[in-house]
Coordinates of C-alpha atoms in Angstrom, one line a residue:
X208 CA 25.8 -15.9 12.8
X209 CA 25.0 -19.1 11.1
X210 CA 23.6 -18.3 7.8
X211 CA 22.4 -20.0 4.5
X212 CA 22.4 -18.0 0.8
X213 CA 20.0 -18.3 -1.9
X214 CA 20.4 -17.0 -4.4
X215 CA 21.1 -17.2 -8.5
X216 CA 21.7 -14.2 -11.0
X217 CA 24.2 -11.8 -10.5
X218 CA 21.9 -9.6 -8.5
X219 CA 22.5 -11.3 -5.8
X220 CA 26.3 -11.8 -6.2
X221 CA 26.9 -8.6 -4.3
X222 CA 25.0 -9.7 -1.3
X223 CA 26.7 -13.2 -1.3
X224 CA 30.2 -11.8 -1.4
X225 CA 29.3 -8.9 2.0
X226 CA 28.9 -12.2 4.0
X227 CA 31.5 -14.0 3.0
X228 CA 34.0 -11.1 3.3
X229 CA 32.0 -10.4 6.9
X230 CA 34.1 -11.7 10.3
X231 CA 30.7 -11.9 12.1
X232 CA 28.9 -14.1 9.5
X233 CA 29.7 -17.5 8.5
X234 CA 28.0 -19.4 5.1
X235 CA 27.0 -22.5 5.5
X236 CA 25.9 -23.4 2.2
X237 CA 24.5 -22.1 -0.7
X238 CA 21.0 -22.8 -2.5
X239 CA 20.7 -21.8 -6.1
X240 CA 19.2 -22.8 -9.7
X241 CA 20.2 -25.9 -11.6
X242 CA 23.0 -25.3 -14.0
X243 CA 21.5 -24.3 -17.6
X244 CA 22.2 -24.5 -21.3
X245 CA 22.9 -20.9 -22.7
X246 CA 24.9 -19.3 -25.3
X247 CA 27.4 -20.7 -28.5
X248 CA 27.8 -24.4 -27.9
X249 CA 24.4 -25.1 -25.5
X250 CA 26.5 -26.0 -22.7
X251 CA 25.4 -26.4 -18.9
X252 CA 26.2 -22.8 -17.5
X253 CA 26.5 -22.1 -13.9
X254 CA 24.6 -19.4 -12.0
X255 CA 26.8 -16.9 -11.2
X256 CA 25.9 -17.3 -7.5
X257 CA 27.3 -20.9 -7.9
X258 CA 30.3 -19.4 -9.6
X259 CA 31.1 -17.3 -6.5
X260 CA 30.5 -20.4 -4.1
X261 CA 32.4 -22.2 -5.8
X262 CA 35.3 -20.4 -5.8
X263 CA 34.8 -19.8 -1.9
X264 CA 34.5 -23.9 -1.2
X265 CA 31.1 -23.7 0.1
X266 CA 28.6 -26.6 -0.5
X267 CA 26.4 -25.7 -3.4
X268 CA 23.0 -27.2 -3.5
X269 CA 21.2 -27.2 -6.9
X270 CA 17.4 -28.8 -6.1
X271 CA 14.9 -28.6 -9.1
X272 CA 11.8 -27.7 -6.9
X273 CA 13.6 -27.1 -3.6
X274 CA 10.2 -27.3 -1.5
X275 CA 9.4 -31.3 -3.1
X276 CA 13.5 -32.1 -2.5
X277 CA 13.9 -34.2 0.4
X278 CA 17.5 -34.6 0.6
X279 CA 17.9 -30.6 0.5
X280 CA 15.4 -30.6 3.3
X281 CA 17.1 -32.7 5.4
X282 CA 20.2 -31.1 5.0
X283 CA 19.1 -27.7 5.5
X284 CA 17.3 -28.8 8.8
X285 CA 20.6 -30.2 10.2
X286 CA 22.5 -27.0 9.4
X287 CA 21.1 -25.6 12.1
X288 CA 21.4 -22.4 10.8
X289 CA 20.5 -18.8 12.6
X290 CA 18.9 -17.6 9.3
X291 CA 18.4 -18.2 5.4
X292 CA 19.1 -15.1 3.2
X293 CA 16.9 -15.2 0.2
X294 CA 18.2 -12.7 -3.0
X295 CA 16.5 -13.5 -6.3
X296 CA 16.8 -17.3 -5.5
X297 CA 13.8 -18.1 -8.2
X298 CA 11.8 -20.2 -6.8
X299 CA 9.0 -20.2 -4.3
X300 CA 10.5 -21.2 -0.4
X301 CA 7.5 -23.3 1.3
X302 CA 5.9 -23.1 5.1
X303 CA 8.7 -25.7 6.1
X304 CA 11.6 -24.5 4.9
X305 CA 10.8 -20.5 6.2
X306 CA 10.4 -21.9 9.6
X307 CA 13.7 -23.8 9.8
X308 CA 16.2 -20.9 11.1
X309 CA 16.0 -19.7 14.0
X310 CA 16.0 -15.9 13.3
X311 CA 13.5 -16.5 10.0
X312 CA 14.5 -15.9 6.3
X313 CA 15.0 -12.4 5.1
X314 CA 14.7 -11.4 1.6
X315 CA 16.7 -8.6 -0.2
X316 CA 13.8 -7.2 -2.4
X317 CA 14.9 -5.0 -5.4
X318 CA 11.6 -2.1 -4.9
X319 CA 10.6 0.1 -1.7
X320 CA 8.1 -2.0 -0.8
X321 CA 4.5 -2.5 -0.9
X322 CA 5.5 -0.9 -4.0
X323 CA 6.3 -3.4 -6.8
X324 CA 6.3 -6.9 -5.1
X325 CA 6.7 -10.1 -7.6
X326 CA 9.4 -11.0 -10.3
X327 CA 10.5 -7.6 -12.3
X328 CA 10.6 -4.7 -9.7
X329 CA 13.3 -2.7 -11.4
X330 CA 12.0 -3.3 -15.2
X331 CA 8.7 -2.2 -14.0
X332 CA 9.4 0.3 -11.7
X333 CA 11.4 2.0 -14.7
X334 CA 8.6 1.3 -17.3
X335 CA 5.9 3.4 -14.8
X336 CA 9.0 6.4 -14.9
X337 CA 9.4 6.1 -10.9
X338 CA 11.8 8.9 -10.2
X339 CA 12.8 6.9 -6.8
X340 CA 13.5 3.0 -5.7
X341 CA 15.6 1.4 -3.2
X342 CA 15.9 -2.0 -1.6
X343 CA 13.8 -3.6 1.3
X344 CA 15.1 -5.9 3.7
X345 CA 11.6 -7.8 4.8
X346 CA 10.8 -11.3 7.2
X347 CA 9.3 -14.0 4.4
X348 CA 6.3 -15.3 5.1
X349 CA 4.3 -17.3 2.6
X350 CA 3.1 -14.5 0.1
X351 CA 4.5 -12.8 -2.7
X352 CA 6.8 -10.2 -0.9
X353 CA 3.9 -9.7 1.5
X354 CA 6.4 -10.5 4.8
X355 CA 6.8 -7.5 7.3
X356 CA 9.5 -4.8 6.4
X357 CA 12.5 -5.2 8.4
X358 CA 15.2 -1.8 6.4
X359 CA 14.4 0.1 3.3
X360 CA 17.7 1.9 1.5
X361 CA 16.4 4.5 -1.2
X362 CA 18.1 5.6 -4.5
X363 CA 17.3 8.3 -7.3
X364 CA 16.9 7.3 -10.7
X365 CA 18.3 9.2 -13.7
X366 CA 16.4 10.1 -16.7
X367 CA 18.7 7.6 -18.7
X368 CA 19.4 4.9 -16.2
X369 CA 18.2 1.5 -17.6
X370 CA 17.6 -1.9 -15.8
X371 CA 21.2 -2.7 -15.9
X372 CA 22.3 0.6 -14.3
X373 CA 19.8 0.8 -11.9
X374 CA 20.3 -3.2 -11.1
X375 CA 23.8 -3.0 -10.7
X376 CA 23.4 -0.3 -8.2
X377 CA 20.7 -1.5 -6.1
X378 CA 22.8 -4.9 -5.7
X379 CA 25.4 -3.1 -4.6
X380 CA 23.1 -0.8 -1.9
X381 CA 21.6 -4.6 -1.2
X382 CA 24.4 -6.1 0.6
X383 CA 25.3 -3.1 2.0
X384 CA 21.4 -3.4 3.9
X385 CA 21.3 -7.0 4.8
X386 CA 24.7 -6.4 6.4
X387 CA 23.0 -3.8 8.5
X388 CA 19.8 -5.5 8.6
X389 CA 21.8 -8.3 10.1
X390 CA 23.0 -6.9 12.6
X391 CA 20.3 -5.4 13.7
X392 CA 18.6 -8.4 14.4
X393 CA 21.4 -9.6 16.2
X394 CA 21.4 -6.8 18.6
X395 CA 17.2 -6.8 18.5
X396 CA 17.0 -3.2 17.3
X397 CA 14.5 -3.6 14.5
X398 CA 10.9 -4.2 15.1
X399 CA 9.5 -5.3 11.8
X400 CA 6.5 -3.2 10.4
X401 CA 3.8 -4.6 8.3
X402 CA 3.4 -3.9 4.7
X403 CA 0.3 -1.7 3.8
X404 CA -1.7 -4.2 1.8
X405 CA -3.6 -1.7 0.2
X406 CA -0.9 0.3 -1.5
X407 CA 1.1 -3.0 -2.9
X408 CA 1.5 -3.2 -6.5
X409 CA 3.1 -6.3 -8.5
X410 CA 5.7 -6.6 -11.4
X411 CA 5.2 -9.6 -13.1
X412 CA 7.8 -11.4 -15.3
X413 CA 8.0 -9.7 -18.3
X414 CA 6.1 -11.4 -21.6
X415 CA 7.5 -11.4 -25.2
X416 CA 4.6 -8.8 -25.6
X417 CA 6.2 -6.3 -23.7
X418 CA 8.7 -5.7 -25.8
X419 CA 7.6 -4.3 -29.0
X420 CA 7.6 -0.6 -29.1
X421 CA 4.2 1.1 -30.3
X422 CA 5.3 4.7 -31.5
X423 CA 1.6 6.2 -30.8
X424 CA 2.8 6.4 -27.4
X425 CA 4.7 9.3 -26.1
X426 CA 8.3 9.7 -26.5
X427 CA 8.8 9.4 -22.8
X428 CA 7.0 5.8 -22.6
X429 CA 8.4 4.8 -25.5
X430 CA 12.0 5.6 -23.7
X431 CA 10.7 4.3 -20.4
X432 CA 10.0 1.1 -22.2
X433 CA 12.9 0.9 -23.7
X434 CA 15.4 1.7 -20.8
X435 CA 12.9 -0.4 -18.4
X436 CA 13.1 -3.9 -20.8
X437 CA 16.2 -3.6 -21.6
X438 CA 17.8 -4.5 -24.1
X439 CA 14.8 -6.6 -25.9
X440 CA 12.3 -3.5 -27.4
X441 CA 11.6 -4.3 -30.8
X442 CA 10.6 -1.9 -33.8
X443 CA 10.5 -3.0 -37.1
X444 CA 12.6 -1.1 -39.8
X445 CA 12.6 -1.9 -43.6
X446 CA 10.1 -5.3 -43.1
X447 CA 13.3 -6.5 -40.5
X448 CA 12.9 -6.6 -36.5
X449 CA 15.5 -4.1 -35.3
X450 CA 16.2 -3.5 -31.4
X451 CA 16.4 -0.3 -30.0
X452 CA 19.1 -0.5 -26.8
X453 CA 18.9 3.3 -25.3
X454 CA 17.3 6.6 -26.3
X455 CA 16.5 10.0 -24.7
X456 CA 13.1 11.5 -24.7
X457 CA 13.5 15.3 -26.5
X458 CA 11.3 18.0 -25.1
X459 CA 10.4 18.9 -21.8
X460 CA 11.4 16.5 -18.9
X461 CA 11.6 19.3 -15.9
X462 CA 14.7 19.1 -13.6
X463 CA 15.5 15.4 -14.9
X464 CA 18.0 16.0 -17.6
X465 CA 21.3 15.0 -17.0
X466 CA 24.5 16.7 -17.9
X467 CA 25.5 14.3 -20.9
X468 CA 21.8 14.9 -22.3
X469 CA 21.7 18.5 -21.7
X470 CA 25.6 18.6 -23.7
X471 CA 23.5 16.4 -26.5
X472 CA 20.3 18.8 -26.9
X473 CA 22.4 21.5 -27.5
X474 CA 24.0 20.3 -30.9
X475 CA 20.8 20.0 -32.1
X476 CA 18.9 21.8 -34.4
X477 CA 15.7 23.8 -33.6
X478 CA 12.8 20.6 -33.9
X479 CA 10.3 22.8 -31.7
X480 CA 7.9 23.2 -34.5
X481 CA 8.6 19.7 -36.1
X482 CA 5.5 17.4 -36.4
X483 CA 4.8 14.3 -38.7
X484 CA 3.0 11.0 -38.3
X485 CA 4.2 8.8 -35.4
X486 CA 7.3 6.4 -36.6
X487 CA 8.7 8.9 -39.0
X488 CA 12.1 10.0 -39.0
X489 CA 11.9 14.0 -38.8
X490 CA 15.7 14.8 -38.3
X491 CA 19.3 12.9 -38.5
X492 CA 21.8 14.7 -36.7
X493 CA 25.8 14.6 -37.3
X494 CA 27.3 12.7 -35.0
X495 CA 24.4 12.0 -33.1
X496 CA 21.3 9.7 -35.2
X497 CA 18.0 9.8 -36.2
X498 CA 15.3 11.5 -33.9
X499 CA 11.4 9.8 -34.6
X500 CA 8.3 11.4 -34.3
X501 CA 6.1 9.7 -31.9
X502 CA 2.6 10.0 -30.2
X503 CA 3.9 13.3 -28.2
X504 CA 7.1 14.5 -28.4
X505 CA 10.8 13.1 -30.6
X506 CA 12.6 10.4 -29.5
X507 CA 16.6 10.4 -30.2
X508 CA 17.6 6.7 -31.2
X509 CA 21.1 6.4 -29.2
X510 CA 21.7 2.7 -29.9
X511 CA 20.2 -0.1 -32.0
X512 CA 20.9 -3.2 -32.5
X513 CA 20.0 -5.3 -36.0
X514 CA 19.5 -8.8 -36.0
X515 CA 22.7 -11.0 -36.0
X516 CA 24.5 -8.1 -35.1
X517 CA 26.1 -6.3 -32.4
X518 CA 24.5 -2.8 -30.6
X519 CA 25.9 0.2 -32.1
X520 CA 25.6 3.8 -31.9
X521 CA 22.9 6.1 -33.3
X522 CA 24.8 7.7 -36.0
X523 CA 27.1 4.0 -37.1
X524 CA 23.5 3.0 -37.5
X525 CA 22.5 6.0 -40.1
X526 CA 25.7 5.4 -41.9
X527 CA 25.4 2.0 -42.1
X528 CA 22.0 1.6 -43.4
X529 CA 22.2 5.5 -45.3
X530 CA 19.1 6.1 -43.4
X531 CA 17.2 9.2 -44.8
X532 CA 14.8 11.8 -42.8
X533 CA 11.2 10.7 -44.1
X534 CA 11.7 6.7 -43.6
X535 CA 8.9 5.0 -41.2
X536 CA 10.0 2.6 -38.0
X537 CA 7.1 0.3 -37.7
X538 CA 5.7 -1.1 -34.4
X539 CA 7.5 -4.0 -32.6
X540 CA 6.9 -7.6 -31.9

C-alpha cells in the first residue's frame, strides 16, 4: 500500500514509525510544518515528524499553506498514492488534495468521536474530567473531524493522568489502530459509519486565558485544569506568577484514586473539618507540600514551577520559599 504521512508533533511520531516498520506499507513521502524558531539560541527547529523522516531517507515536503502550494500539489498527484494518512498535520487539507488517493485520507483523531472534534481533544477532554477516551480512525471529508468513523480504540483515564500521560499513550494506541484500520480497508472489512452530528462537541486551541487558575472553583476543576493544560496553569503567589505542574484533588473522588494517591492520603493529617477562604493555605505536610482551600474541597500542590526556574516538588517548594499555613495563592493570568 502506497501511502503518504502528514503529520508534525510528536503525537504523530508513533504512527509514522508503525508504517515505516510495516512489510505491507510503503511511505512515499512525508508532509509536515515548516521548520520553526524555538528554544535558547532561536534557531530553525525541525518537527519531530521531519526528524523521523529524515532519518528514514524519505522526501520531506515542508509547504506553508499546503492547499495554495502548487508544486506540493503536483507532486502529490503524481505519487499516485493508495492513501494519505493525516495525524496532527496542522493545517486544513482542501477538496483537491482529499480526493487525490485512491482509498481517501484517513485521520488518526486523539477523542472517541463525535465527542471532542477540533484542535485540543485530550486537554479538553481532561479539563471536562472524562473518565474514558480513545482514538478514531475516520474517512476526511471537508469538515472539522466531521468524516465518517472508520475504528475507535478506547482507554481509561486515571485520576492523575495529565495531557502528556494521556498523549503519550493514545499515540501509541494510534498507530497501533491505523495499522489495523489499514488493513481493513485493504481487505474491505470496514464499512464506515457516520458521525452523529448532534452529539459532537469541539475542543478548540487553547487561549492564554485558559490557563490561570481561579481557586473559587472546586478542587476537582481546579486539578482537572491543571492536569488538562498542562504544564501552563498560572496562580499568583507573593505578587509573582507561579505555575502549578500537578496536584491531587483531596476528599471524595469514588473508585478513582489510584494506589500512589491513596499511599499519599494516608500520611496526612485529619483536614475533614478544615475550612477557610478559597486560596488559603490550610495545612503543609512533611514530606509532602502545602494543601489550599478552594471553592469545595483541598487541593494538594504536588509540583510548582516559579518563574525562571525549573518544576519541583511540593515540599522543595515549602522549603524553598518557608512557606507558612495561612498565606493566600491569588488567581492566575
Amino acid at each position: 500500500m502506497k501511502i503518504v504521512f502528514f503529520g508534525t508533533p510528536q503525537f504523530a511520531v508513533p504512527t509514522l514509525e508503525k508504517l515505516l516498520n510495516h512489510s505491507k506499507f510503503d511511505v512515499l513521502a512525508v508532509v509536515t510544518q515548516p521548520d520553526k524558531r524555538r528554544e535558547r539560541g532561536n534557531k530553525l527547529t525541525p518537527s519531530p515528524v521531519k526528524a523521523i523522516a529524515t532519518a528514514h531517507s524519505l522526501a520531506v515536503w515542508q509547504p506553508e499553506k499546503v492547499k495554495k502550494d502548487t508544486d506540493t500539489l503536483t507532486k502529490l498527484k503524481e505519487l499516485d498514492a493508495d492513501v494519505f494518512v493525516v495525524v496532527a498535520y496542522g493545517q486544513i487539507l482542501s477538496s483537491k488534495i482529499l480526493k487525490m488517493p485512491k482509498l481517501g485520507c484517513i485521520n488518526v483523531h486523539g477523542s472517541i468521536l463525535p465527542k471532542y472534534r477540533g484542535a485540543a481533544p485530550i486537554q479538553w477532554c481532561l479539563y471536562n474530567g472524562e473518565k474514558e477516551t480513545g482514538i478514531t480512525t475516520m474517512l476526511m471529508d471537508v469538515g472539522m473531524d466531521t468524516g465518517p468513523m472508520l475504528e475507535i480504540a478506547t482507554t481509561p483515564i486515571g485520576l492523575l493522568d495529565n495531557t502528556q500521560d494521556l498523549a503519550e499513550r493514545l499515540a501509541a494506541i494510534g498507530g497501533d489502530l491505523l495499522v489495523e484500520t489499514l488493513l481493513k480497508l485493504e481487505r474491505q472489512e470496514i464499512k464506515p459509519i457516520p458521525q452523529d452530528n448532534l452529539s459532537a462537541t469541539y475542543a478548540p486551541l487553547i487561549q492564554k486565558e485558559d490557563y490561570g487558575l481561579d481557586w473559587s472553583k472546586s478542587a476537582m476543576q481546579l486539578h482537572n485544569q491543571i492536569r488538562g493544560f498542562y504544564p501552563n496553569c498560572t496562580a499568583t503567589f507573593r505578587n509573582n506568577l507561579l505555575k502549578i505542574t500537578a496536584s491531587a484533588p483531596l476528599g471524595s473522588v469514588g473508585d478513582r484514586i489510584p494506589p500512589e494517591l491513596q499511599e499519599l492520603i494516608s500520611k496526612l493529617p485529619d483536614l475533614s473539618n478544615v475550612s477557610d477562604k478559597p486560596g488559603v493555605v490550610v495545612n503543609i505536610t512533611k514530606g509532602i507540600g502545602a494543601i489550599v482551600q478552594t471553592g469545595e474541597g483541598l487541593l494538594l500542590l504536588r509540583e510548582v514551577q516559579l518563574a525562571g526556574k525549573r518544576p519541583q516538588s511540593g515540599w522543595d517548594f515549602v522549603n524553598g520559599t518557608r512557606l507558612t499555613v495561612g498565606e493566600v495563592f491569588g488567581a492566575g493570568s
